[in-house]
Short mmCIF file of C-alpha atoms in Angstrom, two decimals:
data_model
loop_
_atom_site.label_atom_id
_atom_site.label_comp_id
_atom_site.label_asym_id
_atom_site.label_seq_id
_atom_site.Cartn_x
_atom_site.Cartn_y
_atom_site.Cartn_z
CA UNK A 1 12.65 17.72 -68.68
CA UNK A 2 12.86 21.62 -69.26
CA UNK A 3 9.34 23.17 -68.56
CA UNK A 4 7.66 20.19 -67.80
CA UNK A 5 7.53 18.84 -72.10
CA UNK A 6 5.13 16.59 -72.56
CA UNK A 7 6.40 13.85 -74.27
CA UNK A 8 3.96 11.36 -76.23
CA UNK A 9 5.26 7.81 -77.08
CA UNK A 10 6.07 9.17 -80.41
CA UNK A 11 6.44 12.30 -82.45
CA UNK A 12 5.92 12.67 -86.31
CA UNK A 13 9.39 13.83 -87.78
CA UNK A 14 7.18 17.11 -89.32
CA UNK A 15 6.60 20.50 -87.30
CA UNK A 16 3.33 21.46 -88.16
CA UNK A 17 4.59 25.53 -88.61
CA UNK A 18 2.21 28.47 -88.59
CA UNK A 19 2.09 30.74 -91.66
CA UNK A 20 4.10 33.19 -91.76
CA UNK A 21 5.33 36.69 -94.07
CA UNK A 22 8.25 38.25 -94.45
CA UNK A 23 8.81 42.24 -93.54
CA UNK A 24 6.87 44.28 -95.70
CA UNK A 25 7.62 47.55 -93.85
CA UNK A 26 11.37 47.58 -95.25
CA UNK A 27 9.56 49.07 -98.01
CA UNK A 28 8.62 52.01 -96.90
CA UNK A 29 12.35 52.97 -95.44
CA UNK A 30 15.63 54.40 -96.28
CA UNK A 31 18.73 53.71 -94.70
CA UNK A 32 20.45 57.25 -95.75
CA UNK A 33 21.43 57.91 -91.79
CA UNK A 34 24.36 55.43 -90.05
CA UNK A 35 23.79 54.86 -86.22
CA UNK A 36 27.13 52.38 -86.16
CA UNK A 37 28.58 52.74 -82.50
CA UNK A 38 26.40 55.54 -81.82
CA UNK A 39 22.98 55.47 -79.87
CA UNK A 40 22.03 59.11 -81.29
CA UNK A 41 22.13 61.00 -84.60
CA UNK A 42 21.64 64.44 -85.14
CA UNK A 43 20.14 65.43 -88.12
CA UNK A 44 20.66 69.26 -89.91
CA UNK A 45 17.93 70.97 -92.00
CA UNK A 46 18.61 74.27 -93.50
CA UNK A 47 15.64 77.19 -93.60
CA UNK A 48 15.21 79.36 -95.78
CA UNK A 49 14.47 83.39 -95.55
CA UNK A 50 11.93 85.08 -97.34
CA UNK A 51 11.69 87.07 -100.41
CA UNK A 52 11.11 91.25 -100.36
CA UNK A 53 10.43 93.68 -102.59
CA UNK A 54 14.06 95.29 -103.76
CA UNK A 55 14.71 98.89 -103.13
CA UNK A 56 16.70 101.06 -105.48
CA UNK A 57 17.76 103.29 -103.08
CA UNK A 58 19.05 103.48 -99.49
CA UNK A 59 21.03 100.77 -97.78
CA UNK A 60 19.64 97.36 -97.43
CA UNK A 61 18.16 97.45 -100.90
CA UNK A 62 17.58 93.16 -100.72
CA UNK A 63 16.10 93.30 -97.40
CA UNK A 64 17.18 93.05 -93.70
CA UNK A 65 20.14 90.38 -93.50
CA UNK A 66 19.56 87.76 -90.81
CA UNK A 67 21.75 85.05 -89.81
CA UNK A 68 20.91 81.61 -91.75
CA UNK A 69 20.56 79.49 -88.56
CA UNK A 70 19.91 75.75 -88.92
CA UNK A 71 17.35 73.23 -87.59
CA UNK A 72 18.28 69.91 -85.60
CA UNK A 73 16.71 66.80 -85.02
CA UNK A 74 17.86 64.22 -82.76
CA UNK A 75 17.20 60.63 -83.37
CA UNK A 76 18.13 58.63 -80.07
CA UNK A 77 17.00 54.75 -80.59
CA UNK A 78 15.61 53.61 -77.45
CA UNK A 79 14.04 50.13 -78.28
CA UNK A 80 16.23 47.36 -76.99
CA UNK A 81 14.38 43.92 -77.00
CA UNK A 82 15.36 40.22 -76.11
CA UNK A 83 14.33 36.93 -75.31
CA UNK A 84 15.38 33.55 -74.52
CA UNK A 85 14.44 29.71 -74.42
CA UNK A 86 16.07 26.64 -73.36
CA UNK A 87 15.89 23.26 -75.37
CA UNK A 88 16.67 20.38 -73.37
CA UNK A 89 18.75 17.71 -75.14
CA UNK A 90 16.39 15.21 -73.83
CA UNK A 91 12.87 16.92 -75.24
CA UNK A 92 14.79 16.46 -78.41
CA UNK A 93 16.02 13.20 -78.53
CA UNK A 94 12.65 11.91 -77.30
CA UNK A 95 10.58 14.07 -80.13
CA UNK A 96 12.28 12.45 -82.72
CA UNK A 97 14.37 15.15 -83.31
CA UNK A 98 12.09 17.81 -84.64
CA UNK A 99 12.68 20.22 -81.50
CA UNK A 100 16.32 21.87 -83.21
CA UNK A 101 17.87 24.88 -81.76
CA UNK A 102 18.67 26.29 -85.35
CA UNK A 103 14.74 26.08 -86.76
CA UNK A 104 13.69 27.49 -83.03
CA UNK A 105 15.42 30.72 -83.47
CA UNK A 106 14.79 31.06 -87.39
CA UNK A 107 10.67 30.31 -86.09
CA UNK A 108 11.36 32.93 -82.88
CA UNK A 109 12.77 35.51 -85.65
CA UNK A 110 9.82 35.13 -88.36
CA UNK A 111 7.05 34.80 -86.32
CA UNK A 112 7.51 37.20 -83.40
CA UNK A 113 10.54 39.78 -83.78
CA UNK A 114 9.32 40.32 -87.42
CA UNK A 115 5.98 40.91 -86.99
CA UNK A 116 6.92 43.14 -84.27
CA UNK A 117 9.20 45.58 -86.45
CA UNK A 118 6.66 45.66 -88.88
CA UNK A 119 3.76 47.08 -87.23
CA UNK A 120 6.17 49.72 -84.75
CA UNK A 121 6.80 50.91 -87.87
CA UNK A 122 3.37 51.36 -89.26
CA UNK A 123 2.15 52.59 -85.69
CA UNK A 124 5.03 55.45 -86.06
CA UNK A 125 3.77 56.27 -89.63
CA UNK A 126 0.62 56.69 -88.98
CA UNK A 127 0.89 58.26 -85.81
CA UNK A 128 3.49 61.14 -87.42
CA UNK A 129 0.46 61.59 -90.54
CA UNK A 130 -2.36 62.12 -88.11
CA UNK A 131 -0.15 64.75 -86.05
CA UNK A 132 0.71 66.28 -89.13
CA UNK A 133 -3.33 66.14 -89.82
CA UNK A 134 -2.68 64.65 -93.12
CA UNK A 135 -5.13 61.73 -92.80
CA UNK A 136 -9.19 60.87 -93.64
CA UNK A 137 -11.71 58.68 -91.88
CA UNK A 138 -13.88 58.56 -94.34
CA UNK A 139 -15.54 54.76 -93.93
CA UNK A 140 -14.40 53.12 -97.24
CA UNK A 141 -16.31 51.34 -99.71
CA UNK A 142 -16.35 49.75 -102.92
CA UNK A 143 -17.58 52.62 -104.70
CA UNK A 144 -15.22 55.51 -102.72
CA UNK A 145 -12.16 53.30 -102.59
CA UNK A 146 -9.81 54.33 -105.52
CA UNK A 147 -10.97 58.33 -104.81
CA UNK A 148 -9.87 57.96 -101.37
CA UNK A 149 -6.81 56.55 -102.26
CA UNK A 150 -6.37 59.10 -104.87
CA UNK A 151 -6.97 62.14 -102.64
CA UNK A 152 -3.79 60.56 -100.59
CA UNK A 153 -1.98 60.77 -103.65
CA UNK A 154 -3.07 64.48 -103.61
CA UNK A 155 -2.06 65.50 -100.56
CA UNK A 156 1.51 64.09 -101.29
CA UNK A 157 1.78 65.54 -104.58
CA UNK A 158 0.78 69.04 -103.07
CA UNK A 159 3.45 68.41 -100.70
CA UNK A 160 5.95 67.91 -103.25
CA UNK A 161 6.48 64.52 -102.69
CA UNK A 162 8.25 62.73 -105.71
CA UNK A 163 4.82 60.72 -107.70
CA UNK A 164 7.59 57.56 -108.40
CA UNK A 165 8.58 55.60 -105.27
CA UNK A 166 5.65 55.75 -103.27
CA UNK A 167 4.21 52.76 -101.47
CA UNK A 168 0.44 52.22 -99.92
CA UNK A 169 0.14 49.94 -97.58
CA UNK A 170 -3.70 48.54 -96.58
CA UNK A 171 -4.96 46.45 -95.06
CA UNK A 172 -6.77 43.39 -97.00
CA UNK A 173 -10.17 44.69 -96.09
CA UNK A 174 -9.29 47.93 -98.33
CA UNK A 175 -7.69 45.94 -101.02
CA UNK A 176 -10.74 43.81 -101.26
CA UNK A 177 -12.80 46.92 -101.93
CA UNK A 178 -10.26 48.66 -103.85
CA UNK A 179 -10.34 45.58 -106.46
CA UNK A 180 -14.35 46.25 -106.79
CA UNK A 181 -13.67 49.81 -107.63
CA UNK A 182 -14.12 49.99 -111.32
CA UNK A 183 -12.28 52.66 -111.63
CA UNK A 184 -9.10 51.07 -109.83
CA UNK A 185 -9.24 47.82 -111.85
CA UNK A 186 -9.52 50.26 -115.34
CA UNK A 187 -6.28 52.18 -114.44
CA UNK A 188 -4.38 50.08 -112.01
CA UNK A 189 -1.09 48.40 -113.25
CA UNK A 190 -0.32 44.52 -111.79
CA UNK A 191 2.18 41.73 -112.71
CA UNK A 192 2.85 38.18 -111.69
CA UNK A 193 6.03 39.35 -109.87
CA UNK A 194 4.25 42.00 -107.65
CA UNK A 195 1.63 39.29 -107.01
CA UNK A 196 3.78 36.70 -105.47
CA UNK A 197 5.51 40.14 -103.28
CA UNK A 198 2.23 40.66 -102.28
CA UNK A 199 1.76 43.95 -103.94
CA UNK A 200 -1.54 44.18 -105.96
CA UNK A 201 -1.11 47.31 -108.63
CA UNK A 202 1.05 50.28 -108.73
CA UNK A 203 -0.90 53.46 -110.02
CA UNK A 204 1.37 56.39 -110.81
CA UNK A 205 4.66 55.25 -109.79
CA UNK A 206 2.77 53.50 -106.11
CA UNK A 207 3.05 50.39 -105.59
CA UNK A 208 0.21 48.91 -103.63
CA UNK A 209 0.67 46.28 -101.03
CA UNK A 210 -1.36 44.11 -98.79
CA UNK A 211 -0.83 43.38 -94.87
CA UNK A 212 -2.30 41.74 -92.56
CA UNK A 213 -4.42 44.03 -89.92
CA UNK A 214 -2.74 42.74 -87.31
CA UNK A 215 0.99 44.41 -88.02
CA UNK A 216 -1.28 47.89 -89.35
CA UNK A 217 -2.92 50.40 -86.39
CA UNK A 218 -6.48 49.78 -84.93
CA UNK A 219 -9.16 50.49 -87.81
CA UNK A 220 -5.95 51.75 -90.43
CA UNK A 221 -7.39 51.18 -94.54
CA UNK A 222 -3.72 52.07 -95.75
CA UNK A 223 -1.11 54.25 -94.88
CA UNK A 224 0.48 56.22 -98.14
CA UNK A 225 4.01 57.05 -97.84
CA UNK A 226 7.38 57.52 -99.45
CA UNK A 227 10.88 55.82 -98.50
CA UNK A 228 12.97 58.95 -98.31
CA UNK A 229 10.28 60.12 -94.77
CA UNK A 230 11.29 57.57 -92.29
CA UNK A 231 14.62 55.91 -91.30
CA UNK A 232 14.43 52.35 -89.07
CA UNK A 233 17.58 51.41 -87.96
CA UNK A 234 18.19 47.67 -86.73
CA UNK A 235 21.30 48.56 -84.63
CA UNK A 236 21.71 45.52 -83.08
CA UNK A 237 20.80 41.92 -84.10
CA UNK A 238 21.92 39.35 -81.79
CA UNK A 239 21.63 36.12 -82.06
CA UNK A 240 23.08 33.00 -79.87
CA UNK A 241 22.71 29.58 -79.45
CA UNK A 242 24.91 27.85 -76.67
CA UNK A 243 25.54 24.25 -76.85
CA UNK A 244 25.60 22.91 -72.93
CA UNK A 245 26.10 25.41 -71.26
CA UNK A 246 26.42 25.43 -67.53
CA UNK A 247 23.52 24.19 -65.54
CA UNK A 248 21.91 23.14 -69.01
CA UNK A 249 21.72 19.40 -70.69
CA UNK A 250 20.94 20.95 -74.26
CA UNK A 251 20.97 24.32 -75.67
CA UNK A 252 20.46 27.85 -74.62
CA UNK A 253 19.01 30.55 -77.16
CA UNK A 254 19.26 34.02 -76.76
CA UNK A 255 18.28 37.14 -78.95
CA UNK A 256 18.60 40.71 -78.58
CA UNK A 257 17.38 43.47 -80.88
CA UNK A 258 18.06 47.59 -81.12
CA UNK A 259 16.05 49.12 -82.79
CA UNK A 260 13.63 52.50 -83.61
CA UNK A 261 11.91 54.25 -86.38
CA UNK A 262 11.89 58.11 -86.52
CA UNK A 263 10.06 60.15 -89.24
CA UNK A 264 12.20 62.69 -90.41
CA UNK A 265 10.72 66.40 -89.86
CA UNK A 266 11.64 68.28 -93.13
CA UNK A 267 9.31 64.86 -94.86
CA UNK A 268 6.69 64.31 -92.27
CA UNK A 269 4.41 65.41 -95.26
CA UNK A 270 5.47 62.24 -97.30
CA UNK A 271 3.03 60.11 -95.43
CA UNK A 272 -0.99 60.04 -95.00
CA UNK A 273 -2.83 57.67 -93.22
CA UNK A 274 -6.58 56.76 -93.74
CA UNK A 275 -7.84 55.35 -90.56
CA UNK A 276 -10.56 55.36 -87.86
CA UNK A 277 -12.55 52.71 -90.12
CA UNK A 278 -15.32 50.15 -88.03
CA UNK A 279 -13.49 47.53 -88.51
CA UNK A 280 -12.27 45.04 -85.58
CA UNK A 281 -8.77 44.17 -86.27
CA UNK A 282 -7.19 40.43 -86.24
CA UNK A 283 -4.78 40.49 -83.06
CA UNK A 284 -1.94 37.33 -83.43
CA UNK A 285 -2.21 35.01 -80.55
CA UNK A 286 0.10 32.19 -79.64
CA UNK A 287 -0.01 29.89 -76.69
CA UNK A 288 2.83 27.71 -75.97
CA UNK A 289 3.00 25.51 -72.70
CA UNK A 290 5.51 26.64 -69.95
CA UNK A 291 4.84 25.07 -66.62
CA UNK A 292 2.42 22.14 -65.57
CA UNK A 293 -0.97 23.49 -66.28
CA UNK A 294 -0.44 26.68 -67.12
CA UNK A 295 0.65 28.65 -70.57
CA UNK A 296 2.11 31.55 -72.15
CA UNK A 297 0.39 33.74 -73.59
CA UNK A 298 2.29 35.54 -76.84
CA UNK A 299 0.33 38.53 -78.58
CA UNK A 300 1.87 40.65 -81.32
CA UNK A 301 3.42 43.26 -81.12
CA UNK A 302 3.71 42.78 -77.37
CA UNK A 303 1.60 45.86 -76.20
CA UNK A 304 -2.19 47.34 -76.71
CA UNK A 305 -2.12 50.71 -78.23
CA UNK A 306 -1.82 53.61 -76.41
CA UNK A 307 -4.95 54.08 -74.18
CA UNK A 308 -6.18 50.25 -74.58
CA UNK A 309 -6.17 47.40 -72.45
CA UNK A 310 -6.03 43.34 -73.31
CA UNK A 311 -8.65 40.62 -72.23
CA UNK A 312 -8.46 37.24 -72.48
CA UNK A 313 -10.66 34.27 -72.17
CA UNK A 314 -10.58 30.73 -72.33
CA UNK A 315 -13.38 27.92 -73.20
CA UNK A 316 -13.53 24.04 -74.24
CA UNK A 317 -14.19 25.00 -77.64
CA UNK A 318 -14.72 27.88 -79.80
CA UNK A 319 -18.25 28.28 -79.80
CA UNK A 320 -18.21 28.32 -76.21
CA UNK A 321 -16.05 31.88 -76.59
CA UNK A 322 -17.94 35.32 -75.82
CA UNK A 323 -18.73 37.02 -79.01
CA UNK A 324 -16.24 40.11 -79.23
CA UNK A 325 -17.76 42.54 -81.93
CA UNK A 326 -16.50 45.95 -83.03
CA UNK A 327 -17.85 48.96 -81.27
CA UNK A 328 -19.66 47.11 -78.24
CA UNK A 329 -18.82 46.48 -75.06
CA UNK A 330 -17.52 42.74 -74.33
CA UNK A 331 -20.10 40.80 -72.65
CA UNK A 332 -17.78 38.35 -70.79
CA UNK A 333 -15.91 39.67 -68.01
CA UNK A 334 -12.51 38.31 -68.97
CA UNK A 335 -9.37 38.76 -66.73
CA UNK A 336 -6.87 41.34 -67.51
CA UNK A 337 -3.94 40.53 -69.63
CA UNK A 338 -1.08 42.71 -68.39
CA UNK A 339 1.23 41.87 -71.87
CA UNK A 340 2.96 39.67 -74.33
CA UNK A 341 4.73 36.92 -72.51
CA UNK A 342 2.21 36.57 -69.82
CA UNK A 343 1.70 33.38 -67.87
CA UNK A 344 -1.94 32.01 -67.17
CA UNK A 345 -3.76 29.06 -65.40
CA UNK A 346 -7.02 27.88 -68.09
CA UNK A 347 -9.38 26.41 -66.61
CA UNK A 348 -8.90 22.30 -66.88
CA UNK A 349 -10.42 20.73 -70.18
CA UNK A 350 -9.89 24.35 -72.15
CA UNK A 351 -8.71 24.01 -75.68
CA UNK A 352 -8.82 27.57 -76.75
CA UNK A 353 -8.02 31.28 -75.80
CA UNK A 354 -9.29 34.70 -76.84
CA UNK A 355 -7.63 37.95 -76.43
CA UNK A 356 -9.91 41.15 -76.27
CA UNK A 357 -8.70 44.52 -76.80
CA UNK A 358 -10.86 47.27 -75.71
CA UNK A 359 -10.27 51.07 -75.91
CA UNK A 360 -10.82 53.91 -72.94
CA UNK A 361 -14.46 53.58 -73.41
CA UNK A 362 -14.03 49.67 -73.05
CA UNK A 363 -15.19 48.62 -76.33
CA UNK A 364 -14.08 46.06 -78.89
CA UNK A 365 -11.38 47.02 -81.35
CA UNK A 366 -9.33 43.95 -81.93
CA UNK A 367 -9.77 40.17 -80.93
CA UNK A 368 -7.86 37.18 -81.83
CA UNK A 369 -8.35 33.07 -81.53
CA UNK A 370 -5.40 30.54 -81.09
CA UNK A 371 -5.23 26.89 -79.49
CA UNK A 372 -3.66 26.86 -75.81
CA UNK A 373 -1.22 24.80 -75.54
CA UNK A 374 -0.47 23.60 -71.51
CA UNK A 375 2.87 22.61 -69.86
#
């Protein structure tokens, strides 16, 4: 058996799936630039000079002529990704079936390349706002939330940013005290249809949408921005599933995916970012059993933030896990979790796993609980 399945006597024809959401971040992109067959674009902006006072006599009477150079930006995409997993024909005959090559790669695709995309995206936003230093960290509350949000709109609007098309994207946290805001819930526009798309009100031409903290930065409220600032081109989506191949009894699955997200400089002020709130965010963990005894260890998006460093625990139960709270230092040693994909040995008898991630001063900013599932 591939991986060392273990098979009960009998499997209930259901997969019990995890939850799951669809990209949100497509939202806040355009697709105006083609990278088809190339890895790099280079894209123009033209200055412009500036005015003088006109003189009515002598030469140069509209000023000192200079050549009208131009600007370039290059936009290389350098994120190439993949992954691959092998379903041996006889796991699925003997699991009644429910172990299919097809729902494997559609699970692989929601649950883990999605959810990656997403928050790459809102770690480049955010991170292209703060250089810019168009961003607060003022700590929200139910009283301050629709001003804050409204002094994003400012900024944007003094940068000339178009008021319809905008979308704010916050975390629930933010929503939750945006809804208390009096204010908010007397001007704020919502239908059933934005509902169900997980948007909660549009004010002003912005459409406001939930996500979940863990695809948004450490401590991030909501990040205000406009389509036309960022472009996030999928160049490649690759997706196979060979049926016995050589050396195999089943089916191989392999994915590959370019892709990048680049702000583009003449817009950078079409996005602000309210962070740095004391919040811990909700890192997603998945276990899944690879050898005898030991398990993999899946965290998205695959990497700490710059600067931090991942943790991990395991225990018999959850209350037997080290409380991880915002701000302090972790109490339980832990051992060092070098990335997504990594491969532990639990202790025997452990049932669940925490993963701890702790900034340069080796404090709690993000944590997250799953099952462990062993080989």
């Amino acid at each position: 058996m591939a991986g060392g399945q273990n098979l009960a006597s009998k499997y209930a024809p259901e997969v019990d799936e995890r939850f799951y959401r669809n990209s949100q971040a497509v939202l806040a992109l355009n697709n105006n630039y083609k990278f088809t067959g190339v890895q790099t674009v280079n894209v123009y902006s033209i200055p412009v000079v500036p005015m003088t006072d006109y003189k009515r006599t002598g030469s140069n009477r509209y000023g000192t002529p200079n050549d009208l150079t131009r600007n370039v930006q290059t936009l290389k995409v350098n994120r190439d990704r993949g992954y691959t997993f092998i379903i041996d024909k006889g796991d699925k005959i003997q699991s009644q079936m429910v172990m299919d090559a097809g729902k494997a790669l559609s699970r692989q695709i929601r649950e883990v390349w999605v959810p990656e995309y997403d928050t790459y995206v809102f770690q480049t936003l955010s991170a292209k706002a703060t250089e810019m230093g168009n961003f607060d960290t003022t700590e929200v509350s139910k009283s301050n939330a629709y001003e804050l949000f409204l002094a994003g709109q400012e900024a944007l609007g003094n940068a000339n940013v178009p008021d319809d098309g905008r979308v704010a994207f916050c975390s629930y946290r933010f929503a939750n005290f945006l809804k208390q805001d009096p204010a908010f819930m007397k001007y704020g526009n919502e239908s059933q249809e934005m509902v169900i798309k997980g948007v909660i009100g549009e004010v002003d031409g912005c459409k406001i949408v939930k996500v979940p903290s863990g695809r948004l930065p450490n401590g991030c409220a909501f990040i205000l921005t406009h389509p036309i600032a960022a472009t996030a081109p999928k160049q490649l989506e690759e997706y196979k599933i060979h049926d016995n191949p050589p050396g195999i009894s089943g089916w191989l699955v392999e994915g590959r995916v370019i892709y990048d997200c680049f702000v583009l400089n003449e817009k950078a002020n079409a996005i602000y970012y309210h962070g740095s709130q004391p919040v811990s965010k909700n890192l997603t963990v998945m276990t899944s059993g690879s050898n005898p005894s030991k398990s993999t260890v899946i965290v998205i998006p695959g990497a700490p933030e710059s600067g931090n460093s991942w943790k991990y625990e395991t225990a018999e139960a959850v209350s037997g896990l080290t409380a991880a709270e915002y701000g302090a230092a972790w109490a339980s040693t832990g051992t060092a979790l070098v990335g997504s994909g990594a491969e532990i040995t639990p202790d025997s008898g452990d049932t669940v796993i925490q993963v701890v991630e702790l900034d340069s001063a080796s404090k709690v900013v993000a944590r997250g609980v799953a099952p462990l599932n062993i080989g």
